[in-house]
Coordinates of C-alpha atoms and ligand atoms in Angstrom, one line a residue:
M1 CA 17.9 4.1 7.0
F2 CA 20.2 1.2 6.8
G3 CA 23.3 0.8 8.8
P4 CA 25.6 -1.6 10.8
K5 CA 22.6 -2.9 12.6
T6 CA 19.8 -2.1 10.2
H7 CA 19.7 -4.5 7.3
C8 CA 16.5 -5.1 7.0
V9 CA 13.9 -2.3 6.8
V10 CA 9.9 -2.5 6.5
V11 CA 8.3 0.4 4.6
V12 CA 4.7 0.5 5.6
G13 CA 1.7 2.9 4.9
A14 CA 0.3 4.2 8.5
Q15 CA -3.1 5.8 6.9
W16 CA -5.4 4.2 4.7
G17 CA -3.0 3.9 1.8
D18 CA -1.5 6.2 -0.8
E19 CA 0.9 8.0 1.7
G20 CA 3.9 8.1 -1.0
K21 CA 5.2 4.7 -0.4
G22 CA 6.6 4.3 -3.9
K23 CA 8.6 7.3 -3.6
V24 CA 10.3 6.6 0.0
V25 CA 10.7 3.2 -1.5
D26 CA 12.3 4.7 -4.5
V27 CA 14.5 6.9 -2.3
L28 CA 15.5 4.1 0.2
A29 CA 16.1 1.2 -2.5
E30 CA 19.0 3.6 -3.8
R31 CA 21.0 1.7 -0.8
A32 CA 18.9 -1.5 -0.7
D33 CA 20.3 -5.1 -2.4
L34 CA 16.9 -6.5 -2.4
V35 CA 13.5 -4.8 -2.2
V36 CA 10.4 -7.5 -1.5
R37 CA 6.9 -6.8 -1.7
Y38 CA 4.8 -8.8 1.1
Q39 CA 1.0 -8.5 0.4
G40 CA -1.8 -7.0 -1.5
G41 CA -1.7 -7.2 -5.3
A42 CA -2.6 -5.0 -8.1
N43 CA -5.0 -2.7 -6.1
A44 CA -1.6 -1.1 -5.1
G45 CA -0.8 1.7 -6.9
H46 CA 3.0 3.0 -6.3
T47 CA 3.7 6.5 -8.3
V48 CA 7.2 7.0 -8.6
H49 CA 8.8 10.4 -10.5
T50 CA 12.2 10.1 -11.8
A51 CA 14.4 11.8 -14.6
A52 CA 13.3 9.4 -17.0
G53 CA 9.5 10.3 -16.5
E54 CA 6.4 9.0 -14.3
F55 CA 6.1 5.7 -13.6
V56 CA 2.6 4.0 -11.8
L57 CA 3.7 0.3 -10.5
H58 CA 1.0 -2.0 -9.2
Q59 CA 2.7 -5.2 -9.0
I60 CA 6.3 -5.0 -9.6
P61 CA 8.1 -3.7 -6.6
S62 CA 9.0 0.2 -6.7
G63 CA 12.6 -0.6 -5.9
I64 CA 12.8 -2.0 -9.8
L65 CA 13.4 1.6 -10.9
Q66 CA 16.5 1.8 -8.6
G67 CA 18.3 -1.4 -10.2
A68 CA 17.3 -3.5 -6.9
V69 CA 16.5 -7.2 -7.2
C70 CA 13.0 -7.2 -6.5
L71 CA 11.1 -10.2 -5.2
V72 CA 7.3 -10.8 -5.1
G73 CA 6.8 -12.3 -1.7
N74 CA 4.5 -15.4 -0.7
G75 CA 2.0 -12.9 0.4
V76 CA 1.0 -11.0 -2.7
V77 CA -1.6 -12.1 -4.9
L78 CA -0.2 -11.9 -8.5
D79 CA -2.0 -10.8 -11.2
P80 CA 0.0 -12.2 -14.1
E81 CA -1.7 -10.0 -16.6
T82 CA -0.4 -7.0 -14.8
F83 CA 3.0 -8.1 -14.1
F84 CA 3.8 -9.0 -17.5
T85 CA 2.1 -5.8 -18.9
E86 CA 4.3 -4.1 -16.2
L87 CA 7.3 -5.6 -16.8
D88 CA 7.0 -5.1 -20.7
A89 CA 6.5 -1.4 -20.1
L90 CA 9.5 -1.1 -17.9
A91 CA 11.8 -3.0 -20.3
A92 CA 10.3 -0.4 -23.0
Q93 CA 11.0 2.9 -21.0
G94 CA 14.7 1.4 -20.3
I95 CA 14.6 0.2 -17.0
K96 CA 16.8 -3.0 -16.8
T97 CA 14.3 -6.3 -15.4
D98 CA 16.4 -9.5 -16.8
H99 CA 17.5 -10.9 -13.7
K100 CA 16.0 -8.4 -11.4
I101 CA 12.6 -9.5 -10.4
F102 CA 11.6 -13.0 -9.1
V103 CA 8.2 -14.1 -7.7
S104 CA 7.5 -16.7 -4.8
D105 CA 6.9 -19.8 -5.8
R106 CA 4.1 -19.6 -3.0
A107 CA 2.4 -16.5 -4.0
H108 CA -1.3 -17.1 -5.4
L109 CA -2.4 -16.2 -8.6
T110 CA -5.3 -13.9 -9.3
L111 CA -7.3 -14.6 -12.5
P112 CA -10.0 -13.4 -14.7
F113 CA -12.5 -14.8 -12.5
H114 CA -11.5 -13.2 -9.5
K115 CA -12.1 -9.8 -11.1
L116 CA -15.5 -10.9 -12.0
L117 CA -16.7 -12.1 -8.5
D118 CA -14.8 -8.9 -7.0
R119 CA -17.5 -6.7 -9.3
A120 CA -20.4 -8.9 -8.8
R121 CA -19.6 -8.6 -4.9
E122 CA -19.0 -5.1 -5.1
K123 CA -22.6 -4.3 -6.8
R124 CA -24.0 -5.4 -3.5
E125 CA -21.4 -4.9 -0.5
R126 CA -20.2 -1.7 -1.5
I127 CA -16.7 -1.5 0.2
G128 CA -15.3 0.5 -2.5
T129 CA -12.9 -2.2 -4.0
T130 CA -10.4 -1.4 -6.9
G131 CA -12.2 -4.2 -8.9
R132 CA -9.1 -6.4 -9.1
G133 CA -9.8 -9.1 -7.8
I134 CA -7.7 -9.2 -4.4
G135 CA -10.9 -10.0 -2.0
P136 CA -11.8 -13.4 -4.0
T137 CA -8.0 -14.2 -4.7
Y138 CA -7.1 -14.2 -0.7
E139 CA -10.7 -16.0 -0.2
D140 CA -9.6 -18.8 -1.8
K141 CA -5.9 -18.8 -0.7
Y142 CA -7.6 -19.2 3.0
G143 CA -10.5 -21.5 2.0
R144 CA -7.5 -23.7 0.6
R145 CA -8.6 -23.8 -3.1
G146 CA -6.1 -21.3 -4.6
L147 CA -3.7 -21.6 -7.4
R148 CA 0.1 -21.0 -6.6
V149 CA 2.9 -19.9 -8.5
G150 CA 4.7 -23.3 -8.6
D151 CA 1.2 -25.3 -9.5
L152 CA 2.1 -24.1 -13.0
G153 CA 4.8 -26.7 -12.6
N154 CA 2.3 -29.3 -12.9
L155 CA 0.0 -27.8 -15.9
A156 CA -3.0 -30.7 -16.1
R157 CA -3.2 -30.3 -12.1
A158 CA -3.4 -26.3 -12.7
R159 CA -6.1 -26.9 -15.7
E160 CA -8.0 -28.9 -13.3
L161 CA -8.6 -26.8 -10.5
V162 CA -9.1 -23.8 -12.5
A163 CA -11.6 -25.4 -14.6
A164 CA -13.3 -26.6 -11.1
R165 CA -13.0 -22.6 -10.3
V166 CA -14.5 -21.3 -13.0
A167 CA -17.4 -23.6 -12.7
S168 CA -18.6 -22.8 -9.1
T169 CA -17.7 -18.9 -9.8
N170 CA -20.3 -19.1 -12.7
E171 CA -22.6 -20.7 -10.3
I172 CA -21.7 -18.1 -7.8
L173 CA -22.4 -15.3 -10.5
A174 CA -25.4 -16.6 -11.4
L175 CA -26.5 -16.3 -7.7
L176 CA -25.7 -12.8 -7.6
G177 CA -27.8 -11.8 -10.6
S178 CA -24.4 -11.0 -12.3
P179 CA -24.7 -11.4 -16.1
D180 CA -20.9 -12.3 -16.5
R181 CA -19.6 -15.6 -16.9
A182 CA -15.8 -16.5 -16.4
D183 CA -14.7 -18.3 -19.9
A184 CA -13.1 -21.9 -19.4
G185 CA -11.3 -21.5 -22.7
E186 CA -9.8 -18.3 -21.6
H187 CA -8.6 -19.6 -18.4
R188 CA -7.1 -22.5 -19.9
A189 CA -5.0 -20.9 -22.9
M190 CA -3.9 -18.0 -20.1
L191 CA -2.3 -20.9 -18.0
D192 CA -0.9 -22.4 -21.0
R193 CA 0.6 -19.2 -22.1
L194 CA 1.6 -18.5 -18.7
A195 CA 3.5 -21.4 -17.4
P196 CA 6.7 -21.0 -19.7
R197 CA 7.2 -17.3 -18.6
L198 CA 6.3 -17.3 -14.9
L199 CA 8.1 -20.7 -13.7
P200 CA 11.5 -19.4 -15.0
L201 CA 11.2 -16.4 -12.5
A202 CA 10.0 -18.6 -9.5
V203 CA 12.0 -19.1 -6.4
D204 CA 11.9 -19.8 -2.6
A205 CA 11.5 -16.2 -1.8
G206 CA 11.9 -16.7 1.8
R207 CA 15.1 -18.4 1.4
V208 CA 16.6 -15.7 -1.2
V209 CA 15.7 -13.1 1.4
Y210 CA 17.5 -15.5 4.6
E211 CA 20.6 -16.3 2.7
A212 CA 21.1 -12.0 1.7
L213 CA 20.2 -11.6 5.3
E214 CA 23.2 -13.9 6.0
R215 CA 25.3 -12.3 3.7
G216 CA 24.5 -8.9 5.7
E217 CA 22.8 -7.4 2.5
A218 CA 20.4 -4.4 2.8
I219 CA 17.0 -5.3 2.7
L220 CA 13.7 -3.4 2.3
L221 CA 10.2 -4.8 2.6
E222 CA 7.8 -3.0 0.8
G223 CA 4.1 -2.8 2.0
A224 CA 1.2 -1.3 0.0
Q225 CA -2.1 0.3 1.1
G226 CA -2.0 1.4 4.7
A227 CA -2.6 0.3 8.4
L228 CA -6.5 1.3 8.6
L229 CA -6.9 -0.7 5.2
D230 CA -5.3 -4.0 7.3
V231 CA -7.8 -6.8 7.2
D232 CA -7.4 -7.2 11.3
H233 CA -6.3 -3.9 12.7
G234 CA -8.2 -1.3 10.0
T235 CA -11.7 0.0 9.8
Y236 CA -13.4 -3.3 8.9
P237 CA -15.3 -4.4 7.0
Y238 CA -14.0 -1.3 5.2
V239 CA -10.5 -3.1 4.0
T240 CA -8.6 -4.8 1.8
S241 CA -8.2 -8.7 2.5
S242 CA -4.5 -8.7 3.5
N243 CA -2.2 -7.6 6.8
T244 CA -0.9 -4.5 5.5
T245 CA 0.9 -3.6 8.7
A246 CA 4.5 -4.6 9.5
G247 CA 3.7 -8.1 10.9
G248 CA 2.7 -9.2 7.6
A249 CA 5.8 -8.3 6.3
A250 CA 7.3 -11.2 8.1
V251 CA 4.5 -14.1 7.3
G252 CA 4.3 -12.5 3.5
V253 CA 8.0 -12.7 3.0
G254 CA 8.9 -16.0 4.8
I255 CA 11.2 -14.7 7.3
G256 CA 10.8 -14.3 11.1
P257 CA 10.0 -11.6 12.7
T258 CA 13.3 -11.3 14.9
A259 CA 15.1 -10.3 11.1
I260 CA 13.3 -7.0 11.1
D261 CA 15.4 -4.0 12.2
A262 CA 13.1 -1.2 11.5
V263 CA 10.0 -0.2 10.4
L264 CA 9.4 3.1 8.6
G265 CA 6.1 4.5 8.7
V266 CA 4.6 6.6 5.6
V267 CA 2.4 9.1 6.6
K268 CA 0.8 12.1 4.9
A269 CA 0.9 15.7 6.0
Y270 CA -2.8 15.4 5.9
T271 CA -5.1 12.2 5.2
T272 CA -7.0 10.8 2.1
R273 CA -8.7 7.8 1.5
V274 CA -10.2 5.9 -1.8
G275 CA -13.0 3.8 -1.3
N276 CA -15.9 3.9 1.2
G277 CA -15.7 3.8 5.0
P278 CA -15.0 5.8 7.9
L279 CA -12.8 9.0 7.5
P280 CA -13.0 11.0 10.6
T281 CA -11.2 14.4 9.9
E282 CA -12.6 14.5 6.1
A283 CA -12.7 18.0 5.1
E284 CA -16.0 19.9 4.0
P285 CA -16.0 19.6 0.3
A286 CA -14.7 23.3 -0.5
V287 CA -11.5 22.2 1.6
A288 CA -11.5 18.9 0.5
T289 CA -11.3 19.8 -3.4
R290 CA -8.6 22.6 -2.5
I291 CA -6.5 19.7 -1.1
R292 CA -7.0 17.2 -3.9
D293 CA -6.3 19.8 -6.3
L294 CA -3.2 20.7 -4.9
G295 CA -2.1 17.2 -4.1
G296 CA -3.2 15.3 -7.2
E297 CA -5.2 13.2 -5.1
F298 CA -6.8 10.7 -7.6
G299 CA -6.5 7.1 -7.1
A300 CA -3.3 5.8 -9.2
T301 CA -5.1 2.1 -9.8
T302 CA -8.7 3.4 -10.5
G303 CA -8.5 7.5 -10.9
R304 CA -11.4 7.8 -8.5
P305 CA -11.1 11.0 -6.6
R306 CA -9.6 10.5 -3.1
R307 CA -11.4 12.1 -0.1
C308 CA -9.4 14.3 1.7
G309 CA -8.8 15.7 5.3
W310 CA -6.7 16.6 7.9
F311 CA -3.8 15.2 9.6
D312 CA -5.5 12.5 12.3
A313 CA -3.0 11.8 15.1
V314 CA -5.3 9.2 16.3
V315 CA -5.2 7.3 13.3
V316 CA -1.3 7.9 13.1
R317 CA -0.9 7.1 16.9
Y318 CA -2.5 3.4 16.1
A319 CA -0.7 3.2 13.4
V320 CA 2.9 3.5 15.6
R321 CA 1.7 0.9 18.1
V322 CA -0.1 -1.7 15.6
N323 CA 3.1 -1.9 13.4
G324 CA 5.8 -1.1 15.7
L325 CA 7.0 1.9 14.0
T326 CA 10.3 3.2 14.7
G327 CA 10.3 6.1 12.5
L328 CA 8.1 8.4 10.5
A329 CA 8.5 9.6 6.9
V330 CA 6.1 12.9 6.3
T331 CA 5.2 13.0 2.8
K332 CA 3.9 16.0 0.7
L333 CA 4.1 18.7 3.0
D334 CA 4.4 21.1 0.2
V335 CA 0.8 20.6 -0.1
L336 CA 0.1 22.3 2.7
D337 CA 2.0 25.6 1.4
T338 CA -0.9 27.8 0.8
F339 CA -2.9 27.2 3.9
A340 CA -3.3 30.2 6.5
E341 CA -4.1 27.9 9.2
I342 CA -3.8 23.7 9.5
P343 CA -6.3 22.3 11.7
V344 CA -4.8 18.8 13.3
G345 CA -7.1 16.3 15.0
V346 CA -5.7 15.7 18.2
G347 CA -8.3 13.5 19.7
Y348 CA -11.9 11.9 19.5
R349 CA -14.8 12.6 21.3
L350 CA -17.8 9.7 21.2
D351 CA -20.7 9.8 23.2
G352 CA -19.7 12.9 25.3
E353 CA -16.4 11.0 26.1
Q354 CA -12.7 11.6 25.1
V355 CA -11.5 8.4 22.9
D356 CA -7.8 8.2 21.9
S357 CA -7.3 5.3 20.2
M358 CA -9.1 3.9 17.3
P359 CA -12.5 2.0 18.1
A360 CA -12.9 -1.6 16.7
D361 CA -16.3 -0.9 15.6
V362 CA -17.2 0.7 12.3
E363 CA -20.3 2.1 13.4
R364 CA -18.4 4.1 16.6
I365 CA -15.8 5.4 14.0
D366 CA -18.5 6.6 12.0
R367 CA -19.8 8.5 14.6
V368 CA -16.8 10.1 16.4
E369 CA -16.0 13.6 16.2
P370 CA -12.5 14.8 16.0
I371 CA -11.0 17.5 18.4
Y372 CA -9.1 19.9 16.4
E373 CA -6.1 22.3 17.1
T374 CA -5.4 24.6 14.8
L375 CA -2.0 25.6 13.8
P376 CA -0.5 28.6 11.9
G377 CA 0.5 27.7 8.3
W378 CA 3.7 28.9 6.7
Q379 CA 2.6 30.0 3.1
K380 CA 5.7 29.7 1.7
S381 CA 6.9 27.3 -1.0
L382 CA 9.1 24.2 0.4
A383 CA 10.0 22.8 -3.1
D384 CA 13.7 23.9 -2.6
V385 CA 14.3 22.8 0.9
R386 CA 16.5 20.5 1.6
R387 CA 17.7 20.6 5.2
L388 CA 15.5 20.7 8.3
A389 CA 17.2 23.8 9.4
D390 CA 16.1 25.6 6.3
L391 CA 12.2 25.0 6.8
P392 CA 10.2 28.3 7.8
P393 CA 9.6 27.8 11.3
A394 CA 5.4 27.4 11.1
A395 CA 6.3 24.3 9.1
R396 CA 9.0 23.2 11.5
A397 CA 6.5 23.7 14.2
Y398 CA 4.1 21.7 12.4
L399 CA 6.0 19.1 12.0
D400 CA 7.4 19.3 15.7
R401 CA 3.6 18.9 16.8
L402 CA 3.0 15.9 14.5
Q403 CA 6.0 14.2 16.1
D404 CA 4.7 14.7 19.4
L405 CA 1.1 13.7 18.6
A406 CA 2.3 10.7 17.1
R407 CA 4.8 9.2 19.4
A408 CA 7.6 8.6 17.1
P409 CA 10.6 10.6 15.3
I410 CA 10.3 11.7 11.9
R411 CA 13.1 10.4 9.5
Y412 CA 12.0 11.9 6.4
V413 CA 10.4 14.6 5.0
S414 CA 9.1 14.8 1.2
V415 CA 8.5 18.4 0.0
G416 CA 7.8 17.3 -3.7
T417 CA 7.3 14.5 -6.1
H418 CA 10.7 14.5 -7.5
R419 CA 13.4 11.9 -6.2
D420 CA 15.5 14.7 -4.6
Q421 CA 12.7 16.5 -3.2
I422 CA 13.4 15.3 0.4
I423 CA 14.8 16.0 3.7
E424 CA 16.6 13.3 5.6
V425 CA 16.6 14.0 9.3
S426 CA 19.7 12.9 10.7
Ligands
LIG1 P1 -9.5 -4.1 -2.5 O1 -8.0 -4.0 -1.9 O2 -9.6 -4.0 -3.9 O3 -10.3 -5.0 -2.1 O4 -10.4 -2.6 -1.8 C1 -10.7 -2.7 -0.9 C2 -10.6 -1.5 -0.1 O5 -8.7 -0.8 0.0 C3 -11.2 -0.1 -0.7 O6 -11.5 1.0 0.0 C4 -9.9 0.3 -1.9 O7 -10.1 1.6 -2.5 C5 -8.7 0.2 -1.0 N1 -7.6 0.0 -1.2 C6 -6.6 -1.0 -1.9 N2 -5.5 -0.7 -2.6 C7 -5.5 0.6 -2.3 C8 -4.1 1.4 -2.7 O8 -3.4 0.9 -3.0 N3 -4.5 2.6 -2.2 C9 -5.5 3.3 -1.7 N4 -6.6 2.6 -1.0 C10 -6.6 1.1 -1.6
LIG2 MG1 -1.5 4.4 -3.9

């Protein structure tokens, strides 16, 4: 990906999340100087397999495993408990974290009261959130009452602000009929504990990235979730509360969009989603179970079984458009190894008419009927394939069809969980 004219690359999910961004970032981070997360929070779950074992990262950029300097951008909502638990676990597993991780002084903090609100609202609204306090933290941010990392520098003011948030949260919890209450003392103690540990890591992240760009360094902007979970472009309201798409990378890091040279969209060779909301190409239960078992499709954050179905070209074409994808990384192709036939969703029918782009309205998305094309399977293990030329013809034809339908070139194909199980398309 990186080259003389490609210094700043965004990696985004092009479906509903869990496309395997963690692995792709891990592979690309080998050549990156700086890896920056730009949105989302501890709702993300990036699973990476290395020789040292399996790592699941929620809050820290996956680039840490390759020794890149990592930044948490201003667009991220930072859960300090998860952040430090993860940092300690990485250190215990022998990963170097000193002077390797910094956080934006402008990133908003997710505190325990946000999680209580998330869970109380979820009981009524049934979005299927991860319960990590993501929506309420972004609400506070846009409501101009949030607490940012840099605010810990004025502890007295931070305590006051959080005490007010705890009090009004408890009023809302009472109104929602929730028995839970946020504890003012717990929050106060948490701030006192946090400030001395978090403040030394706080930087003007946008400036750090800008200066790295000036030096010609390789920078990877790591997205979380996927395009169809974007708060503007996703299957609203069944979305997360941030801009997961590439535009969010510029805003969430604090650089201009002109600094971005390439956008790599990660897609599974099929489709999954966790949480509620439409999934047009969802397979019938027996097939979904088969895909789930073969692909290990269980949420990395919540452990929930993921809903599974076939590749949906309408979704990916839409993601190509709203992200300006310059290339695709197709992951988990090996999961389809044993299927004799593989359906691919090529369009939708709605009220008797053909639709080739994602409707805005969730009620309409719910009613679309996918149009399938069936491709022959290859029925061979792809685990050891490292070159495009060595793929069985049917697997090659499957990828060619996905690329034609998606209208973006495939740059990588992943054929297993391990770092080296990847084909780079030159
Ligand atoms: P929230 O982000 O916890 O508010 O959840 C909103 C929706 O996004 C729910 O459907 C979640 O399951 C989904 N979601 C959030 N983070 C991820 C992720 O990392 N992978 C897949 N789905 C996610
Ligand atoms: Mg995930």
